[in-house]
CSV table of C-alpha atoms in Angstrom, one decimal:
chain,number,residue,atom,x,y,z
A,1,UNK,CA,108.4,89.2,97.0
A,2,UNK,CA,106.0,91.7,98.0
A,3,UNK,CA,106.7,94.6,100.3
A,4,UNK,CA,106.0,93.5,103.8
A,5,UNK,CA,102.9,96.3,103.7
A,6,UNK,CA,101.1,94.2,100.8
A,7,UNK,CA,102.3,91.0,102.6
A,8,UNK,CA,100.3,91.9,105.8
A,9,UNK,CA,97.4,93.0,104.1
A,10,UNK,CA,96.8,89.7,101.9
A,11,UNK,CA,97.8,88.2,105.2
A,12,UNK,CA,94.6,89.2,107.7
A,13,UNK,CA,92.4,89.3,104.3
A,14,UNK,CA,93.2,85.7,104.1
A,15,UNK,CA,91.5,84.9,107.9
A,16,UNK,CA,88.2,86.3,106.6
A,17,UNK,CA,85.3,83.8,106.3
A,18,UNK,CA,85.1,82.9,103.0
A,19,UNK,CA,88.9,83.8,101.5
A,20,UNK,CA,91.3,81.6,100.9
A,21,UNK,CA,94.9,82.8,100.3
A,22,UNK,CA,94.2,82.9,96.8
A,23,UNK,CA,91.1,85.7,97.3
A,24,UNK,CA,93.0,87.3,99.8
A,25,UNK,CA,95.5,88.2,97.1
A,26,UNK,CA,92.8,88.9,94.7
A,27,UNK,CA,91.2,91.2,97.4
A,28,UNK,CA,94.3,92.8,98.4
A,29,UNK,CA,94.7,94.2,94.5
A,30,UNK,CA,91.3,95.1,94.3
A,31,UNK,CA,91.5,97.1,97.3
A,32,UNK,CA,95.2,98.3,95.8
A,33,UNK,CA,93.9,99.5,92.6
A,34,UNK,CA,91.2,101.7,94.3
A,35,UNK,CA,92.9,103.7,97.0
A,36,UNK,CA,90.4,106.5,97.2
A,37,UNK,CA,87.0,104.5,96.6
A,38,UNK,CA,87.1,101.6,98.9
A,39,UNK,CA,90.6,101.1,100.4
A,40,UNK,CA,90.6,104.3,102.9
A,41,UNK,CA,86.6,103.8,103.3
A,42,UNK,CA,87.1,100.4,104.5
A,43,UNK,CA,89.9,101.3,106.5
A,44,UNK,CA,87.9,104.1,108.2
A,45,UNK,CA,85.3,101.6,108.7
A,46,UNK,CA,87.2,99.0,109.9
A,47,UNK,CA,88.6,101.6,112.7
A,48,UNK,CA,85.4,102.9,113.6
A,49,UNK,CA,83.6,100.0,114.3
A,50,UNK,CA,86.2,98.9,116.0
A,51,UNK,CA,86.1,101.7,118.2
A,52,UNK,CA,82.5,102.3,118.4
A,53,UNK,CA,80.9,98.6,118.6
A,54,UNK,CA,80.2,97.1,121.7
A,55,UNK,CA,78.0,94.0,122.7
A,56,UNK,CA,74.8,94.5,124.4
A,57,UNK,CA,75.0,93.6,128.6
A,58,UNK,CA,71.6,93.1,128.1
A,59,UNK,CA,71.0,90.4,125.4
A,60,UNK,CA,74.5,90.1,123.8
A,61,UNK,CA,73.3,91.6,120.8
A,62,UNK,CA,76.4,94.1,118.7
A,63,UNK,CA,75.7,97.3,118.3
A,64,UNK,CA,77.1,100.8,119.2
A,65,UNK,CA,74.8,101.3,122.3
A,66,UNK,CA,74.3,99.7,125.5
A,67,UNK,CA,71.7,98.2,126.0
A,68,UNK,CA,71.4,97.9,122.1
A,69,UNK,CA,68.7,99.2,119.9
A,70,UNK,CA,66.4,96.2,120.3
A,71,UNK,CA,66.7,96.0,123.8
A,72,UNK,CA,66.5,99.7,124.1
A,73,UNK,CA,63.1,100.3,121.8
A,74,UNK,CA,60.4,100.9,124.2
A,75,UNK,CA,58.0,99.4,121.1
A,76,UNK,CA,59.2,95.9,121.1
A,77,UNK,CA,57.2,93.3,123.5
A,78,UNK,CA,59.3,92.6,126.6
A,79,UNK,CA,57.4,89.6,126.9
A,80,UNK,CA,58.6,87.4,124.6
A,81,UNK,CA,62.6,86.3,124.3
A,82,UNK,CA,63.6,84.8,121.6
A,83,UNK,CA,67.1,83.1,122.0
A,84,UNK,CA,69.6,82.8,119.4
A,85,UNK,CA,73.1,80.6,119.1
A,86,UNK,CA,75.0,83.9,117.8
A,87,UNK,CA,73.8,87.4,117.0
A,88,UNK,CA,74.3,86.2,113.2
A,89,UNK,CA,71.3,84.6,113.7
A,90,UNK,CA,69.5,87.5,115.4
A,91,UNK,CA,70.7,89.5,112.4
A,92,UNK,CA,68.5,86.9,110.4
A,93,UNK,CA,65.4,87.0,112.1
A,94,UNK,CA,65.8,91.1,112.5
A,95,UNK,CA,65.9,91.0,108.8
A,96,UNK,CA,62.5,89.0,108.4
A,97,UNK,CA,60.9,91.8,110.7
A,98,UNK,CA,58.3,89.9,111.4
A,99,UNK,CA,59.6,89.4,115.3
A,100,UNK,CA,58.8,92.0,117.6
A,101,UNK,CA,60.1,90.8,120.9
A,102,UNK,CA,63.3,90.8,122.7
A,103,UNK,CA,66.5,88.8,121.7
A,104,UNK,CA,69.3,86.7,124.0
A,105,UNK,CA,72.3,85.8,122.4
A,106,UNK,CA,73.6,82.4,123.9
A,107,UNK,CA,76.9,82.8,122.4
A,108,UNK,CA,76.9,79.2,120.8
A,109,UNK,CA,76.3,75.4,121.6
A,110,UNK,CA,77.0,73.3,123.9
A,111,UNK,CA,79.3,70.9,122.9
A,112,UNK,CA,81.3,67.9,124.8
A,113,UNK,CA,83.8,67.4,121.9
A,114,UNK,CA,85.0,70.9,122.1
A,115,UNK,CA,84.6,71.3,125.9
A,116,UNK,CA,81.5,73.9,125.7
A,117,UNK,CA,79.7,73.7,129.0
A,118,UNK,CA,76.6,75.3,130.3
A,119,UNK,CA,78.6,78.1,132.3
A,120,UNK,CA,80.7,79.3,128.8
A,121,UNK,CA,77.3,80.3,127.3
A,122,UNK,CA,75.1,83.0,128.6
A,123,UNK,CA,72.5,80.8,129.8
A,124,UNK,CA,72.5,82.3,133.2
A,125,UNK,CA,71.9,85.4,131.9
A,126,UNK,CA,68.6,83.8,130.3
A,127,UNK,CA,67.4,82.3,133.1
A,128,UNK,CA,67.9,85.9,135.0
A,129,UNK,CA,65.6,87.8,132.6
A,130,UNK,CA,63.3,84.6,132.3
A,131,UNK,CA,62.3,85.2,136.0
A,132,UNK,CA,61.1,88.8,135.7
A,133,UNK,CA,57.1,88.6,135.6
A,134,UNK,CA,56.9,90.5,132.1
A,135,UNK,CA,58.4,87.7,130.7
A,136,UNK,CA,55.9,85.1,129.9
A,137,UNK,CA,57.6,83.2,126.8
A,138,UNK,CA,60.7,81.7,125.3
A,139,UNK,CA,61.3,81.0,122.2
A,140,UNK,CA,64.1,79.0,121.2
A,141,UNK,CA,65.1,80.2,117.6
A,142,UNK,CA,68.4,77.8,117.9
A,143,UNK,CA,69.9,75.8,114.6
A,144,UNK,CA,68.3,72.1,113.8
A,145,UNK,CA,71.8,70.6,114.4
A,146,UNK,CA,72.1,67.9,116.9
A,147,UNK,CA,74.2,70.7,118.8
A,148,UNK,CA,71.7,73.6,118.5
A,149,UNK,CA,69.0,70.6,119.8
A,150,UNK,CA,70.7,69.5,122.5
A,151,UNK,CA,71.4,72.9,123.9
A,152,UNK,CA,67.6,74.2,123.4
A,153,UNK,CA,66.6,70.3,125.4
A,154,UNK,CA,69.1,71.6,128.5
A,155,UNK,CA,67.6,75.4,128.1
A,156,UNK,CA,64.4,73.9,128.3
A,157,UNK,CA,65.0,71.7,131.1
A,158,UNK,CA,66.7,74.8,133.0
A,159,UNK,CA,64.0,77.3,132.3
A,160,UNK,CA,61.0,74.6,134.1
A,161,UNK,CA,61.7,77.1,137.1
A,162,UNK,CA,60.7,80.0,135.7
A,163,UNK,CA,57.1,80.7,134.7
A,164,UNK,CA,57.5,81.2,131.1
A,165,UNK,CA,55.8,79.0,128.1
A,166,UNK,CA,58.8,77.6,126.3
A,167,UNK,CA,58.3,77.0,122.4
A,168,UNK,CA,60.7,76.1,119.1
A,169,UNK,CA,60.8,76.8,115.4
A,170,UNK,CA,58.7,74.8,113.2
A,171,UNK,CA,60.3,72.2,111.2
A,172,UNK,CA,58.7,72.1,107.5
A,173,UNK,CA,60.0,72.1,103.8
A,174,UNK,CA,61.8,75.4,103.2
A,175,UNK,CA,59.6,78.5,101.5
A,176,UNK,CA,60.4,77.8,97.5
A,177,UNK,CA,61.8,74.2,98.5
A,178,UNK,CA,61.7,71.3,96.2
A,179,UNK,CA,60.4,67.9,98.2
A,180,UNK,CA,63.4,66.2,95.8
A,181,UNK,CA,65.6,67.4,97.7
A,182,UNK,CA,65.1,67.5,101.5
A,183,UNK,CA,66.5,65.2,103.6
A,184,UNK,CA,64.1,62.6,105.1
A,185,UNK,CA,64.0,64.1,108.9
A,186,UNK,CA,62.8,67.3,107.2
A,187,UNK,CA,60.2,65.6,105.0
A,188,UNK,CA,58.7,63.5,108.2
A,189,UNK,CA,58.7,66.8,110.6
A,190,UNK,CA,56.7,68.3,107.5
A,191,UNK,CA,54.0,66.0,106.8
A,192,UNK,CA,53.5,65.1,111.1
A,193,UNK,CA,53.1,69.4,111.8
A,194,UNK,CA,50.6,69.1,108.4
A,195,UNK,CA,48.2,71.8,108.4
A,196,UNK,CA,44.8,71.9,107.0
A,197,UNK,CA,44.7,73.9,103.9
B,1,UNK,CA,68.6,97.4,112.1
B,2,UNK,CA,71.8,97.3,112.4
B,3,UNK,CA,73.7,100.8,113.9
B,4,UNK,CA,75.1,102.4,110.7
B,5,UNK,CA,78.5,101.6,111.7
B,6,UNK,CA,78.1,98.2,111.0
B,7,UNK,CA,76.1,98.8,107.9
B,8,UNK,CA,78.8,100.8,106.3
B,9,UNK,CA,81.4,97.8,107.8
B,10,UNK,CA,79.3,95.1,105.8
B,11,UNK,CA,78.4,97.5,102.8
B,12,UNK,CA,82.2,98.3,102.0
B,13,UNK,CA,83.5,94.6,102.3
B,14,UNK,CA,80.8,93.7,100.1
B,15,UNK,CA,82.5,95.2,97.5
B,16,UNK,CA,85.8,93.0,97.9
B,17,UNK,CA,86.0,89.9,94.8
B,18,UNK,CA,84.2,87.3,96.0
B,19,UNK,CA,82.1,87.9,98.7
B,20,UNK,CA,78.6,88.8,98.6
B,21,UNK,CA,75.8,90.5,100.5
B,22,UNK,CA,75.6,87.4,102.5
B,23,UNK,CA,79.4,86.4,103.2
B,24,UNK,CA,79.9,90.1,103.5
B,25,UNK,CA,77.9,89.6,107.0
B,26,UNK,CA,79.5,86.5,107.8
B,27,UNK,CA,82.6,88.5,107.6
B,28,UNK,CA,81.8,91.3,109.9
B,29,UNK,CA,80.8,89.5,112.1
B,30,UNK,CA,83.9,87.0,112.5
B,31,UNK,CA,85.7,90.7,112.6
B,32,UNK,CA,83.5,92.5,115.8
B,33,UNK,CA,83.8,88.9,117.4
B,34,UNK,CA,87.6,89.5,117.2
B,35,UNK,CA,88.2,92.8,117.7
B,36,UNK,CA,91.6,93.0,119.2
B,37,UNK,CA,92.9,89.4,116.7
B,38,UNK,CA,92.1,90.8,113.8
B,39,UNK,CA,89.4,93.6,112.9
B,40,UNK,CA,92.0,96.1,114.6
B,41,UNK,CA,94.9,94.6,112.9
B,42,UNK,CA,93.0,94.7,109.4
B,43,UNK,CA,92.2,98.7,109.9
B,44,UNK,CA,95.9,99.1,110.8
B,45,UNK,CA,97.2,97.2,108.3
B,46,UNK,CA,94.5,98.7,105.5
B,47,UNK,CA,95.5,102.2,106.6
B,48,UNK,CA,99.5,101.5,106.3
B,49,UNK,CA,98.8,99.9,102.6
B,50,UNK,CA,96.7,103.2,101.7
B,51,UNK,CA,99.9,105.5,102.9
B,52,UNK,CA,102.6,103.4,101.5
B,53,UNK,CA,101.8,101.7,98.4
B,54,UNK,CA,102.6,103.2,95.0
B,55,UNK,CA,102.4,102.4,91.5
B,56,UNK,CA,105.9,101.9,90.3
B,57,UNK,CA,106.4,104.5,87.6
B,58,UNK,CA,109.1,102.3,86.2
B,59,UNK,CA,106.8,99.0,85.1
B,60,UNK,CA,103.3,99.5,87.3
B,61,UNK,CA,103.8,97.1,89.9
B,62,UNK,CA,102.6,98.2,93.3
B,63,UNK,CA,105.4,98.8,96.1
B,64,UNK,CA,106.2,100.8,98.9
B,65,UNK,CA,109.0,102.0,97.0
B,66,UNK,CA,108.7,103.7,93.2
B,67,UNK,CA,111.1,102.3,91.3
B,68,UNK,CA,109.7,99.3,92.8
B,69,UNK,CA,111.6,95.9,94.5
B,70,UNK,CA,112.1,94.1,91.1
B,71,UNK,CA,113.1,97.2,89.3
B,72,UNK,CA,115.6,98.6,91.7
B,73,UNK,CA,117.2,94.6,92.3
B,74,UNK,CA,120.4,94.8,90.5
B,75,UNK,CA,120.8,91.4,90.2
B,76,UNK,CA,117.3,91.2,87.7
B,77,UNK,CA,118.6,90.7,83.9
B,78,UNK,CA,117.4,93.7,82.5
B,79,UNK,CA,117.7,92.6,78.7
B,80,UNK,CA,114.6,90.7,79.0
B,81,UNK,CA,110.9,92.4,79.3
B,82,UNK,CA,108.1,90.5,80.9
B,83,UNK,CA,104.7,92.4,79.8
B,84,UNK,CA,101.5,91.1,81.8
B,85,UNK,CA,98.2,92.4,81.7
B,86,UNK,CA,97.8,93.2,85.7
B,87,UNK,CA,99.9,93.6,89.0
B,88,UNK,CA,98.2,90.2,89.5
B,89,UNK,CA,99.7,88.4,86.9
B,90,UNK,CA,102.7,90.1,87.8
B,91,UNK,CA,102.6,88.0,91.7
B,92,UNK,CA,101.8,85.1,90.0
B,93,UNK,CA,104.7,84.8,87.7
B,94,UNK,CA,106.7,86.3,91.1
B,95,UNK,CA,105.6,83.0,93.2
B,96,UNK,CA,107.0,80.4,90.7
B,97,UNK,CA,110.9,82.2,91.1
B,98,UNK,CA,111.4,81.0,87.9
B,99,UNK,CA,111.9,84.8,85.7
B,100,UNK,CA,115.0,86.7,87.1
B,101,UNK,CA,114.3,89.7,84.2
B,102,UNK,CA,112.1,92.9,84.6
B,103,UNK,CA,108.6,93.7,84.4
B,104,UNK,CA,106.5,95.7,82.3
B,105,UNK,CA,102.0,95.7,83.7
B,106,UNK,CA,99.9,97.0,80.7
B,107,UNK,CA,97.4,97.6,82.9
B,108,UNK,CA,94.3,95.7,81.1
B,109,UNK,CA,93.6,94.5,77.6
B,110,UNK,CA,92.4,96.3,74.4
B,111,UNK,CA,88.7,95.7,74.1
B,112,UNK,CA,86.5,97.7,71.4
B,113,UNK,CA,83.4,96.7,73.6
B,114,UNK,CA,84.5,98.2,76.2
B,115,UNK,CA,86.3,101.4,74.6
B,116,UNK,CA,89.6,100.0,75.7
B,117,UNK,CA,92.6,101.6,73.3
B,118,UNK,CA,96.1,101.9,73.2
B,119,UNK,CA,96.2,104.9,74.9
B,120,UNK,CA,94.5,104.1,77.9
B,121,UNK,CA,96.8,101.3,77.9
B,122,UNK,CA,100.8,101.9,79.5
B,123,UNK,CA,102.1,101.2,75.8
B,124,UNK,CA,103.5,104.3,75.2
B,125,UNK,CA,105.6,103.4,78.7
B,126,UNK,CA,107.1,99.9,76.7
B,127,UNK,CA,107.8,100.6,73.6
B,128,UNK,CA,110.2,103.4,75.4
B,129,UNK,CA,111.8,100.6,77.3
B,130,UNK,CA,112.0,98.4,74.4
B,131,UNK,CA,114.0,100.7,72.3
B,132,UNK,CA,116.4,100.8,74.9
B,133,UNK,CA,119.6,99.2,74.0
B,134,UNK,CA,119.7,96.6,76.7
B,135,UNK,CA,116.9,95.1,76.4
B,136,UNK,CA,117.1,92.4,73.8
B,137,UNK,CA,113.9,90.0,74.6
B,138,UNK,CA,110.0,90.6,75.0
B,139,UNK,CA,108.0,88.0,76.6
B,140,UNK,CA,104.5,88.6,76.1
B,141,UNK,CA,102.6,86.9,79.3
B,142,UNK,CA,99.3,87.9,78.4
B,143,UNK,CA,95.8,85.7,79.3
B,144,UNK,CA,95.3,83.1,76.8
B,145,UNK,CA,91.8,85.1,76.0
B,146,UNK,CA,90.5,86.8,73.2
B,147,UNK,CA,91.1,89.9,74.5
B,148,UNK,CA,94.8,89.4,75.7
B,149,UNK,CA,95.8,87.6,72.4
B,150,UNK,CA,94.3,90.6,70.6
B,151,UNK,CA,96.4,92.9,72.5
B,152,UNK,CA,99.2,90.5,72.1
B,153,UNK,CA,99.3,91.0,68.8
B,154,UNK,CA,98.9,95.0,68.9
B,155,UNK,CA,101.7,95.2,71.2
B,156,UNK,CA,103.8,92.6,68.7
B,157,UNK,CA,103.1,95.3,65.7
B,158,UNK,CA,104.0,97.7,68.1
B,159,UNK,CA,107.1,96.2,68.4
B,160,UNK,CA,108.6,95.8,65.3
B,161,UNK,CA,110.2,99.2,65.2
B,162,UNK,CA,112.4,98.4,68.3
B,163,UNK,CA,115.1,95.5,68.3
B,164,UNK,CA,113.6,93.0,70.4
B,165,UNK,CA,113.1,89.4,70.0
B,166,UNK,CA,109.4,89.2,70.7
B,167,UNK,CA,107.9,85.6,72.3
B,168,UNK,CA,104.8,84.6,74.4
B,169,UNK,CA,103.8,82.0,77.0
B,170,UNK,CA,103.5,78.6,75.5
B,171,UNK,CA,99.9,76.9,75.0
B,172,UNK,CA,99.7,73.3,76.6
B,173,UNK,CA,98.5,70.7,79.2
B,174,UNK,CA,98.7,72.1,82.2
B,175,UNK,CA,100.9,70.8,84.5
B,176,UNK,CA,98.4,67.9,86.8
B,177,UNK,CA,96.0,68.2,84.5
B,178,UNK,CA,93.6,65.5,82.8
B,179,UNK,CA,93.5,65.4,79.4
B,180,UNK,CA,90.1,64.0,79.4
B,181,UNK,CA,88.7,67.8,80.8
B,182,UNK,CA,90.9,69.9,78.9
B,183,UNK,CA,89.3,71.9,75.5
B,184,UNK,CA,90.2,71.5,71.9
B,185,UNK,CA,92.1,74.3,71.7
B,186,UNK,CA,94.4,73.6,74.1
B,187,UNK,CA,95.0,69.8,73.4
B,188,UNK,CA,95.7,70.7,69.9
B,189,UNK,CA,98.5,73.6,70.8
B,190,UNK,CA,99.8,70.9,72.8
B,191,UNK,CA,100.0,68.3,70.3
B,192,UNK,CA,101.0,70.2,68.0
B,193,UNK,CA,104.2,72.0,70.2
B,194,UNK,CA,105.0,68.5,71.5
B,195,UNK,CA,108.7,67.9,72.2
B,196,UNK,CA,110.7,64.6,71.8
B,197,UNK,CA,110.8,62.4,75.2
């Protein structure tokens, strides 16, 4: 019923995160109805990042330069890395701005089920920049799903060769979190890392 | 933090229905992580819409082609006017395959709040059509809201000089649904429009 144009469109909207085919039509009007304001722009976008964004050789990171930004800014400590599952998360922890170290991007999880083995990730990247003698720590900044655990317990056991301190995220309620609702792993992490007050 | 390529990426698809600062991220990111699947194909297919689609200056619909598909098909009744407030609306009555007549998009509602009138409404554009000696039926497929039963009944005024048979949607259950979560207004249009069994 539509033109095959309008068709296409609603088509790739609809393999966004987050839209169904339902919001992909939606979207596809929106953009329809406002040619000039956002449908060119995000076309031009779309094209230029497309063009211009590359992933860091470095630490995996996205960004238009290689090495990227991060790995690139003589002001961040190169002693500390802090390793991420995907540079979603790095985008997180940028945001905070309360890390001033260096990143590396695993590029996901182990998993068995889905056939994710040690040599799909970039872990021997890690262990690469883990040996240089600036770097005396790792953080791993990975999720608290069994997954995200039971990569950063193989990471762990992999980086004993290299002379770094290895360390993890703490476990606690979440800032602005009511105790109601945690689950109960959360609750016992929190009260066994209590702190005096 | 992020290179400004990617900041204008995330800031533009922001502004599509439904996603948000957050799932705007989320969806950049799925995009640079498949450059060649889909982010290339979106800015292709986002450029092609922006050249080829048209508002059809016949009954508003967008198409590549002005008149549009439904206009131009000779084999769509064209004694029987189908007005709808969007293009939208328009799709959705497309998708059930069930109206064979033409189209006619108003292009919003009236609405005094928010200094909607006729004229910035395609009335002008119907009541032309309607006085046309073919046409012989209106169907008014407005929202069920204030605001499109208001205009409903603007446009039915409107009407009355032309010789058209004027009729609207009909209020009631909606097919699947539970009567036990269904409002008072609509249970009683639907008992009171109930048909023998």
């Amino acid at each position: 019923m539509h033109s095959p144009e309008i068709d296409r469109l609603i088509q790739y909207l609809g393999r966004l995160p987050g839209l169904g085919p339902r919001s992909a039509r939606r979207a596809a009007l929106h953009l329809l109805k406002r040619r000039d304001s956002l449908l060119g722009p995000l076309a031009d976008a779309l094209a230029e990042a497309a063009e211009a964004v590359r992933t860091c050789s470095v630490c995996g990171n996205l960004d238009t330069r290689d090495p990227c930004s991060v790995c690139a800014d003589p002001g961040r400590d190169a002693a500390v890395l802090c390793v991420v599952e995907e540079v979603g998360d790095l985008w997180a922890l940028e945001r905070t701005g309360s890390f001033k170290g260096r990143y590396h991007v695993l590029g996901g999880t182990l998993s068995a089920l889905e056939g994710v083995g040690p040599e799909d990730l970039n872990i021997a990247g890690l262990l690469n920049r883990a040996r240089r003698p600036e770097v005396t720590e790792v953080i791993l900044a990975l999720n608290a799903t069994v997954e995200g655990q039971t990569t950063a317990h193989y990471v762990t056991d992999r980086l004993a060769e290299c002379d770094v301190t290895v360390s993890r995220l703490a476990h606690g309620v979440p800032v602005g979190g009511e105790l109601g609702y945690l689950d109960d792993g959360t609750l016992t992490a929190a009260l066994k890392a209590r702190r005096p007050f």
